[in-house]
Amino acid sequence: MDVYTGTPISRLEIVESGGRRRFSDEAKLRIVEESYSGRRLGSATARKYGITRSQLNEWRDAARAGRFGPASRAGFVPAVIVPEVAAATGPLMANGSGRIEIVTANGRRVLVDRDVDVEALIRVVQALERLT
């Protein structure tokens, strides 16, 4: 019988077993929201949390469908295309440029010209969404 007489083991390393992990609906929703934030790519978010891109896309679809509860639809607003009123004769319509109406989740409305500064518009819409 051999007896180990070398140096004693001073460190024990635990290696992940690769078993299935479970995420709560709240955690899934938080990961989905992070994947849409800023300029972060979905693949980078998936890599950060150790999930596949396809899993993240399934979670995104589930969030859009509201399967993570009523809070999962809070960040997603349906887009509606409406015909422009022919009688409108404002300064935006006089030069032939188009305009868009944005309605935030809390009901605030913003009308902008197609030549709007997108970064400024994002800041304005985010500020309006924070208002109660």
PDB file of C-alpha atoms in Angstrom, residues 13-62:
ATOM      1  CA  GLU A  13     -10.324  23.973  -5.694  1.00  0.00           C
ATOM      2  CA  ILE A  14     -14.005  23.377  -6.423  1.00  0.00           C
ATOM      3  CA  VAL A  15     -14.747  22.917 -10.085  1.00  0.00           C
ATOM      4  CA  GLU A  16     -18.226  23.675 -11.386  1.00  0.00           C
ATOM      5  CA  SER A  17     -20.023  20.442 -12.135  1.00  0.00           C
ATOM      6  CA  GLY A  18     -21.706  21.796 -15.257  1.00  0.00           C
ATOM      7  CA  GLY A  19     -25.117  20.955 -13.890  1.00  0.00           C
ATOM      8  CA  ARG A  20     -28.252  22.833 -14.794  1.00  0.00           C
ATOM      9  CA  ARG A  21     -28.611  26.228 -13.184  1.00  0.00           C
ATOM     10  CA  ARG A  22     -31.947  27.770 -12.357  1.00  0.00           C
ATOM     11  CA  PHE A  23     -32.690  31.470 -12.720  1.00  0.00           C
ATOM     12  CA  SER A  24     -35.694  33.095 -11.089  1.00  0.00           C
ATOM     13  CA  ASP A  25     -38.081  35.071 -13.294  1.00  0.00           C
ATOM     14  CA  GLU A  26     -36.791  38.277 -11.686  1.00  0.00           C
ATOM     15  CA  ALA A  27     -33.185  37.340 -12.525  1.00  0.00           C
ATOM     16  CA  LYS A  28     -34.140  36.473 -16.107  1.00  0.00           C
ATOM     17  CA  LEU A  29     -35.947  39.783 -16.508  1.00  0.00           C
ATOM     18  CA  ARG A  30     -32.966  41.698 -15.066  1.00  0.00           C
ATOM     19  CA  ILE A  31     -30.604  39.925 -17.501  1.00  0.00           C
ATOM     20  CA  VAL A  32     -32.940  40.674 -20.442  1.00  0.00           C
ATOM     21  CA  GLU A  33     -33.131  44.351 -19.471  1.00  0.00           C
ATOM     22  CA  GLU A  34     -29.335  44.506 -19.193  1.00  0.00           C
ATOM     23  CA  SER A  35     -28.994  42.955 -22.651  1.00  0.00           C
ATOM     24  CA  TYR A  36     -31.009  45.864 -24.107  1.00  0.00           C
ATOM     25  CA  SER A  37     -29.251  48.615 -22.150  1.00  0.00           C
ATOM     26  CA  GLY A  38     -26.735  50.910 -23.790  1.00  0.00           C
ATOM     27  CA  ARG A  39     -24.562  49.532 -26.523  1.00  0.00           C
ATOM     28  CA  ARG A  40     -23.984  46.169 -24.882  1.00  0.00           C
ATOM     29  CA  LEU A  41     -24.499  43.290 -27.268  1.00  0.00           C
ATOM     30  CA  GLY A  42     -26.722  40.410 -26.302  1.00  0.00           C
ATOM     31  CA  SER A  43     -23.854  37.977 -26.776  1.00  0.00           C
ATOM     32  CA  ALA A  44     -21.714  39.880 -24.253  1.00  0.00           C
ATOM     33  CA  THR A  45     -24.525  39.781 -21.683  1.00  0.00           C
ATOM     34  CA  ALA A  46     -25.068  36.066 -22.306  1.00  0.00           C
ATOM     35  CA  ARG A  47     -21.349  35.400 -21.876  1.00  0.00           C
ATOM     36  CA  LYS A  48     -21.299  37.419 -18.636  1.00  0.00           C
ATOM     37  CA  TYR A  49     -24.005  35.231 -17.087  1.00  0.00           C
ATOM     38  CA  GLY A  50     -22.800  31.949 -18.598  1.00  0.00           C
ATOM     39  CA  ILE A  51     -25.822  31.357 -20.813  1.00  0.00           C
ATOM     40  CA  THR A  52     -26.104  30.896 -24.560  1.00  0.00           C
ATOM     41  CA  ARG A  53     -27.284  33.595 -26.946  1.00  0.00           C
ATOM     42  CA  SER A  54     -30.218  31.410 -27.924  1.00  0.00           C
ATOM     43  CA  GLN A  55     -31.247  31.111 -24.266  1.00  0.00           C
ATOM     44  CA  LEU A  56     -31.099  34.904 -23.924  1.00  0.00           C
ATOM     45  CA  ASN A  57     -33.216  35.283 -27.071  1.00  0.00           C
ATOM     46  CA  GLU A  58     -35.793  32.859 -25.641  1.00  0.00           C
ATOM     47  CA  TRP A  59     -35.903  34.945 -22.456  1.00  0.00           C
ATOM     48  CA  ARG A  60     -36.302  38.120 -24.539  1.00  0.00           C
ATOM     49  CA  ASP A  61     -39.259  36.554 -26.373  1.00  0.00           C
ATOM     50  CA  ALA A  62     -40.778  35.434 -23.067  1.00  0.00           C
TER      51      ALA A  62
END
